[in-house]
MMTF fields as JSON, N, C-alpha, C and O atoms, coordinates in Angstrom:
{
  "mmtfVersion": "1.0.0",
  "mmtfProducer": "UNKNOWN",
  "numBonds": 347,
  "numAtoms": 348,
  "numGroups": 87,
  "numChains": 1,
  "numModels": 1,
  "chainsPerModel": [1],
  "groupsPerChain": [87],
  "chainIdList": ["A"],
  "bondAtomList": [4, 2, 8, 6, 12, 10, 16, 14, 20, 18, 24, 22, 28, 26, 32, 30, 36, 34, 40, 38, 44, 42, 48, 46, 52, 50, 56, 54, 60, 58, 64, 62, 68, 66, 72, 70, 76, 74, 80, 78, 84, 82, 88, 86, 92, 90, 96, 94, 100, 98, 104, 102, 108, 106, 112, 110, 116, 114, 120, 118, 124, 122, 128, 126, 132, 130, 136, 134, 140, 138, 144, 142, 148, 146, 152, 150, 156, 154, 160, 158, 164, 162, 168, 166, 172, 170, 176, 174, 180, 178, 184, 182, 188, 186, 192, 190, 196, 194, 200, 198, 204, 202, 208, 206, 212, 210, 216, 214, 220, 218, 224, 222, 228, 226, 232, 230, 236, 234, 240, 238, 244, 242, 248, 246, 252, 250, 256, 254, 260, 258, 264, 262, 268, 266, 272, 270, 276, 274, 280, 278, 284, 282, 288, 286, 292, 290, 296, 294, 300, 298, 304, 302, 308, 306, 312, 310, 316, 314, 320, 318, 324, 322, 328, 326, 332, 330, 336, 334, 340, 338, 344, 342],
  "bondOrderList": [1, 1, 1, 1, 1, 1, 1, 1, 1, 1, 1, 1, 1, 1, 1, 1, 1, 1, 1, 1, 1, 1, 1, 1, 1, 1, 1, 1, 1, 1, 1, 1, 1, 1, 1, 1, 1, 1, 1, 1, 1, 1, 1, 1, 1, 1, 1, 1, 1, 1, 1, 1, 1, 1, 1, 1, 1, 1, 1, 1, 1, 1, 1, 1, 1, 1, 1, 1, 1, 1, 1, 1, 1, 1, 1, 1, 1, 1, 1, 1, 1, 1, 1, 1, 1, 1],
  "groupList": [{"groupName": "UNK", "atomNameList": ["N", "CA", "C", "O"], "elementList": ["N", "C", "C", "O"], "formalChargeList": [0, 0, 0, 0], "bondAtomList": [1, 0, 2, 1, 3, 2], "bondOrderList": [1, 1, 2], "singleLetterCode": "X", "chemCompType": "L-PEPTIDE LINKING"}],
  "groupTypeList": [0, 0, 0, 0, 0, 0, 0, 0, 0, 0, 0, 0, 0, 0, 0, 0, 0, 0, 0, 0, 0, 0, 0, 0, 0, 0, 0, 0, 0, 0, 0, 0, 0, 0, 0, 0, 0, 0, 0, 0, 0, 0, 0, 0, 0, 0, 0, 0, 0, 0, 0, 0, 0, 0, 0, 0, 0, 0, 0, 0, 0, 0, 0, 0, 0, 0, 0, 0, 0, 0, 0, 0, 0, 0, 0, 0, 0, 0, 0, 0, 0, 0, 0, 0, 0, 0, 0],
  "groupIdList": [1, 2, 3, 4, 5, 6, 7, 8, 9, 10, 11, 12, 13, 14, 15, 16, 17, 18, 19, 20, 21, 22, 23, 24, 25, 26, 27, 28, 29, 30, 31, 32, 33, 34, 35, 36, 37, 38, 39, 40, 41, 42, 43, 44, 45, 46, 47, 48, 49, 50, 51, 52, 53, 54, 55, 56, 57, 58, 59, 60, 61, 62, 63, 64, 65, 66, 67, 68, 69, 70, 71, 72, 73, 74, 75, 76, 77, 78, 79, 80, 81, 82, 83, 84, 85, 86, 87],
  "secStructList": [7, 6, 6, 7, 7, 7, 7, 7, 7, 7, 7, 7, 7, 7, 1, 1, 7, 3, 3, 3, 3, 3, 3, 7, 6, 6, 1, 7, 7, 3, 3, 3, 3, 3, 6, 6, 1, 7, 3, 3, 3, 3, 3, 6, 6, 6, 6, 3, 3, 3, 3, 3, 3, 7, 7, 7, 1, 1, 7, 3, 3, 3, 3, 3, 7, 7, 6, 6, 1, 3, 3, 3, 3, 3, 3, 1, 1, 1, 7, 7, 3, 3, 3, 3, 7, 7, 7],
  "xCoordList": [-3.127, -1.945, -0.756, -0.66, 0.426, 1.36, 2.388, 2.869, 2.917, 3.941, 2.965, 3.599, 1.685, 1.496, 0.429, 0.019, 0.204, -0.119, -1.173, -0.961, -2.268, -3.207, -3.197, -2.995, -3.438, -3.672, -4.921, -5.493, -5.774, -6.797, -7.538, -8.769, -6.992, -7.429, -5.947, -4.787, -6.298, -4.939, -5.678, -6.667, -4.866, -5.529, -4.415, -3.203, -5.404, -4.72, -5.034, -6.131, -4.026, -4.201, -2.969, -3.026, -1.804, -0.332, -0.118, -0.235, 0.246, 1.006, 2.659, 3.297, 2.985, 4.573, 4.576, 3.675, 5.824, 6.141, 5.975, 6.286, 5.227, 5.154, 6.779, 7.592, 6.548, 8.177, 8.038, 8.767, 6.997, 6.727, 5.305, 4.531, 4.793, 3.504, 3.268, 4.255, 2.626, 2.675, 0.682, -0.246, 0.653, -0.873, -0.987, -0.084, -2.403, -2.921, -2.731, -2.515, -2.764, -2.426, -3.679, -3.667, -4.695, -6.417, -6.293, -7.294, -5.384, -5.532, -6.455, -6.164, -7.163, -8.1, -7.97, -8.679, -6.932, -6.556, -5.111, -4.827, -4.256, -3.122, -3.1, -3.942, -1.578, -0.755, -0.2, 0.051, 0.18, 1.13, 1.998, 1.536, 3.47, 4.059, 5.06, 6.18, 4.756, 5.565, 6.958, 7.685, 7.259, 8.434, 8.814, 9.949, 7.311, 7.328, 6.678, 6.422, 6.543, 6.204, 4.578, 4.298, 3.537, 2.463, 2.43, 3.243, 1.445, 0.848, -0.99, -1.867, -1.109, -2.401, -3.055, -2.348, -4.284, -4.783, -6.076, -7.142, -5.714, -6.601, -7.643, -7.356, -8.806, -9.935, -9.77, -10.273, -9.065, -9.156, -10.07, -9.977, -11.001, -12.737, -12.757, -12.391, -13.308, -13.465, -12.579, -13.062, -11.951, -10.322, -10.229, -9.909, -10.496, -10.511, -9.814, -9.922, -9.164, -8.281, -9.323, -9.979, -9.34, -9.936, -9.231, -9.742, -7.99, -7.342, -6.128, -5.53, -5.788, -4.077, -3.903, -4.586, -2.539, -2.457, -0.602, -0.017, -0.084, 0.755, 2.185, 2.413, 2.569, 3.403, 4.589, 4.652, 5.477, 6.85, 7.143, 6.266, 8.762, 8.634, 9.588, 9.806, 10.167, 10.867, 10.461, 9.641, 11.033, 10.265, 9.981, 10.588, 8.801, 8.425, 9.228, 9.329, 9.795, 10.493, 10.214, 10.864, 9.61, 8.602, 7.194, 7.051, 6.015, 4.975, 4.926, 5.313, 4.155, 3.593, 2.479, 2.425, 1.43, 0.617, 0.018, -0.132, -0.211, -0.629, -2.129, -3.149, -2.037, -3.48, -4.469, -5.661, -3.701, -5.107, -5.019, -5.33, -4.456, -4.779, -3.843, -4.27, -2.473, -1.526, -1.178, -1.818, 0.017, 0.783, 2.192, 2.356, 3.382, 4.095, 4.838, 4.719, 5.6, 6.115, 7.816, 8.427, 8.233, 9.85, 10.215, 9.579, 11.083, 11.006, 12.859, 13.497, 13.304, 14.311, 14.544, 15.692, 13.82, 13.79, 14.1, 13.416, 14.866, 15.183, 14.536, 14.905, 13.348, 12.245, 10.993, 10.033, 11.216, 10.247, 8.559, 8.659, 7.442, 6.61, 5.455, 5.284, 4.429, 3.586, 1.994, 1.951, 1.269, -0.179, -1.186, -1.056, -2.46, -3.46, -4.469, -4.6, -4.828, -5.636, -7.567, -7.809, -8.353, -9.423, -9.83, -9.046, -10.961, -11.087, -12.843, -13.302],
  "yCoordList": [27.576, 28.365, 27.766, 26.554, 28.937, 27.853, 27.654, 28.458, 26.485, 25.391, 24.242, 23.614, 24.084, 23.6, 22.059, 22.438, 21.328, 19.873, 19.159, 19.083, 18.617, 17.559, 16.483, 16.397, 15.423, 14.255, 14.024, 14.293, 13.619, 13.334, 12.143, 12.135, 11.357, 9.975, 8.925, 9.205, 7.78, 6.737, 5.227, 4.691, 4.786, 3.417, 2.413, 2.436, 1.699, 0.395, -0.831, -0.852, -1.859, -3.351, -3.813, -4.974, -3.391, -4.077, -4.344, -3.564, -5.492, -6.061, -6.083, -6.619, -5.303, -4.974, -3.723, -3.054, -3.61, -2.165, -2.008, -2.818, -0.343, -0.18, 0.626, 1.395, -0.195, 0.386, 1.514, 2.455, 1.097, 2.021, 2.423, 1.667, 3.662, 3.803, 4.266, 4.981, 4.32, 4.844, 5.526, 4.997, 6.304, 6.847, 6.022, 5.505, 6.092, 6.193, 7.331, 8.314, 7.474, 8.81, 9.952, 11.123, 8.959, 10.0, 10.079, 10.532, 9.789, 10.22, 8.913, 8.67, 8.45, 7.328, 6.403, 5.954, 6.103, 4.36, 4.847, 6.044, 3.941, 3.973, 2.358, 1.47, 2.465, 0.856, 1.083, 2.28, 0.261, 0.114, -1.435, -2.526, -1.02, -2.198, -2.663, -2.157, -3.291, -3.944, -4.563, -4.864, -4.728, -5.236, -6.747, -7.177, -7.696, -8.958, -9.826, -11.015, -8.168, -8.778, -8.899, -9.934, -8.319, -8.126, -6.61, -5.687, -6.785, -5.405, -5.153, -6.015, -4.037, -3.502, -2.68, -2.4, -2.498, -1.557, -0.928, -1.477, 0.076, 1.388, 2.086, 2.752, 1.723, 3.182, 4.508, 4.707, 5.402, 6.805, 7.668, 8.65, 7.299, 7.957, 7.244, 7.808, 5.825, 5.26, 5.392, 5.352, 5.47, 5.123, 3.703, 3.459, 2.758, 1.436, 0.297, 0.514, -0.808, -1.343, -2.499, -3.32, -2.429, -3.449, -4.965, -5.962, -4.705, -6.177, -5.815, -4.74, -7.01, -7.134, -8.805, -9.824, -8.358, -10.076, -10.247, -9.356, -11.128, -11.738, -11.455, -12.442, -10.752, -10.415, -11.429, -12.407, -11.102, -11.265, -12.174, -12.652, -12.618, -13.403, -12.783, -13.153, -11.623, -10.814, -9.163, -8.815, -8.31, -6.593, -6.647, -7.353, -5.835, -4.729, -3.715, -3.429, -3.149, -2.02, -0.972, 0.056, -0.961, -0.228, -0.711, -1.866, 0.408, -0.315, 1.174, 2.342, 0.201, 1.566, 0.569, -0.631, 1.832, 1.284, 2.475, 3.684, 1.826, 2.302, 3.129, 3.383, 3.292, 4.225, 2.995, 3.087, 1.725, 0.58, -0.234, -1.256, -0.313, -0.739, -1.888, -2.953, -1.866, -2.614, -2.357, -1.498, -3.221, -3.113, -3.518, -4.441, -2.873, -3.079, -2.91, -1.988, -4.313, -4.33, -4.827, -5.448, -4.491, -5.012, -5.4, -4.924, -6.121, -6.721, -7.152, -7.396, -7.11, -7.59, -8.8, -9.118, -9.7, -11.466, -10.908, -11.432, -10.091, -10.102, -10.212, -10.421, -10.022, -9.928, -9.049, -8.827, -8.583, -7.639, -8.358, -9.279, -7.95, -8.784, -7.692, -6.763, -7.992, -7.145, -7.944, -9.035, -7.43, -7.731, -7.188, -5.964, -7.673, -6.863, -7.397, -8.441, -6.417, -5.606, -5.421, -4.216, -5.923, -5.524, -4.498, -3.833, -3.732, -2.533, -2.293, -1.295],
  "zCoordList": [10.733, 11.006, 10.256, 10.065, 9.708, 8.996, 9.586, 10.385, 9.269, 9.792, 10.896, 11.743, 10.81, 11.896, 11.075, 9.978, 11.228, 11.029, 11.786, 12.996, 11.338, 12.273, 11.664, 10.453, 12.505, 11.737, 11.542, 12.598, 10.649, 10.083, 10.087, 10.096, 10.083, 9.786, 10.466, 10.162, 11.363, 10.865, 10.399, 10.9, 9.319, 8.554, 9.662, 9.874, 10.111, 11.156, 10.073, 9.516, 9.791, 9.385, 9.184, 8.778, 9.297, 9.895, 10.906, 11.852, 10.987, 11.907, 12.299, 13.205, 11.256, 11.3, 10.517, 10.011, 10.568, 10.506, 8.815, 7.942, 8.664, 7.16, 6.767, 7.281, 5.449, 4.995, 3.779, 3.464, 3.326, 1.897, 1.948, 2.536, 1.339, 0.883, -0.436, -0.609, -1.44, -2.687, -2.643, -2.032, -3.179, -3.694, -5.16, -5.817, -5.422, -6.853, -7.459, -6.75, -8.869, -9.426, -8.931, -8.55, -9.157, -8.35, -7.058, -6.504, -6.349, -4.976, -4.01, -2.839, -4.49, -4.191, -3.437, -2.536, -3.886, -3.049, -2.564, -2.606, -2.129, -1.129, -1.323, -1.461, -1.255, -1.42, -0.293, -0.154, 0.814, 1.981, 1.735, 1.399, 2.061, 2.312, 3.794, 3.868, 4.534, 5.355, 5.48, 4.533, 6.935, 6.646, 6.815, 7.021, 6.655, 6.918, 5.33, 5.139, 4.055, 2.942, 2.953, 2.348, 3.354, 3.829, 2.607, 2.557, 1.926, 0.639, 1.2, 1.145, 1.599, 1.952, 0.289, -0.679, 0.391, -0.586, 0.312, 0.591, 0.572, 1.338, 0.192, -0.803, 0.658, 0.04, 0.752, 1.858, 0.107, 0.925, 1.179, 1.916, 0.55, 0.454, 2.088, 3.12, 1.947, 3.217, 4.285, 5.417, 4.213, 5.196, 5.659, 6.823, 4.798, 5.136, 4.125, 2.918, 4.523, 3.799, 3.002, 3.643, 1.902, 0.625, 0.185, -0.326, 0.57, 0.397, 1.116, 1.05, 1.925, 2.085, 1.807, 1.702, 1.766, 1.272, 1.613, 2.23, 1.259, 1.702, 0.079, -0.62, -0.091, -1.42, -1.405, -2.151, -0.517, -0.427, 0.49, 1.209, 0.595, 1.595, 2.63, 3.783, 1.856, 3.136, 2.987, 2.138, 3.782, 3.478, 2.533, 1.727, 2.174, 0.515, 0.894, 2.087, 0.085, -0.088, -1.11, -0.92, -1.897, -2.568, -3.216, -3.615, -3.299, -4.122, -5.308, -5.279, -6.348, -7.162, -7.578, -7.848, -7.491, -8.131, -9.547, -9.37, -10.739, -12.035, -12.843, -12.203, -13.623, -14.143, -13.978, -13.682, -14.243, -14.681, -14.25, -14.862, -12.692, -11.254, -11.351, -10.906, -11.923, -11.883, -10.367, -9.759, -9.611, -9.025, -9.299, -10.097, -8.67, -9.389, -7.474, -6.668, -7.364, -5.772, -5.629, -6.499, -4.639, -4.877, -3.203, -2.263, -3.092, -1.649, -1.822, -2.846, -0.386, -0.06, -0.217, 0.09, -0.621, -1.235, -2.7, -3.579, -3.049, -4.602, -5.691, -6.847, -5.136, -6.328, -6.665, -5.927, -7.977, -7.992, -8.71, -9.52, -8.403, -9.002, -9.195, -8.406, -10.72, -10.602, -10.058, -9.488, -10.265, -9.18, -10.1, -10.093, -11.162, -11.595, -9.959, -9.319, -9.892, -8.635, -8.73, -8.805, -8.738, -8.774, -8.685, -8.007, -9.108, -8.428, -8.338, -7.782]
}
């Protein structure tokens, strides 16, 4: 019906609050960032998180992630940093 919404799926592995999310350009993966500096990487096929790790030392405030699995992250500690990513 239109105007109306379900939720589908929810990805749990923060422990604090997410501040940013970015997609892959394929739709595939999902970047999440926190507000304790904590970066997730979600399989969206699976709905399950593949790495999180520890980025920043204060919020992420944005992620992007790239065609060739760069990351590219920015945080309220004044620093932006990039990440090659396994895949």
């Amino acid at each position: 019906e239109a105007g109306q919404a379900r939720c589908t799926h929810v990805l749990r592995g923060h422990a604090h609050r997410i501040k940013c999310v970015g997609f892959s350009a394929d739709g595939k993966f999902l970047v999440s960032g926190d507000s304790q500096g904590h970066v997730a990487l979600w399989d969206m096929t699976q709905h399950c998180c593949l790495l999180a790790f520890k980025a920043h030392n204060d919020g992420v405030t944005s992620v992007e992630l790239t065609h060739d699995f760069q990351l590219l992250t920015s945080s309220t500690d004044l620093s932006a940093k990039f990440w090659q990513l396994g895949e």
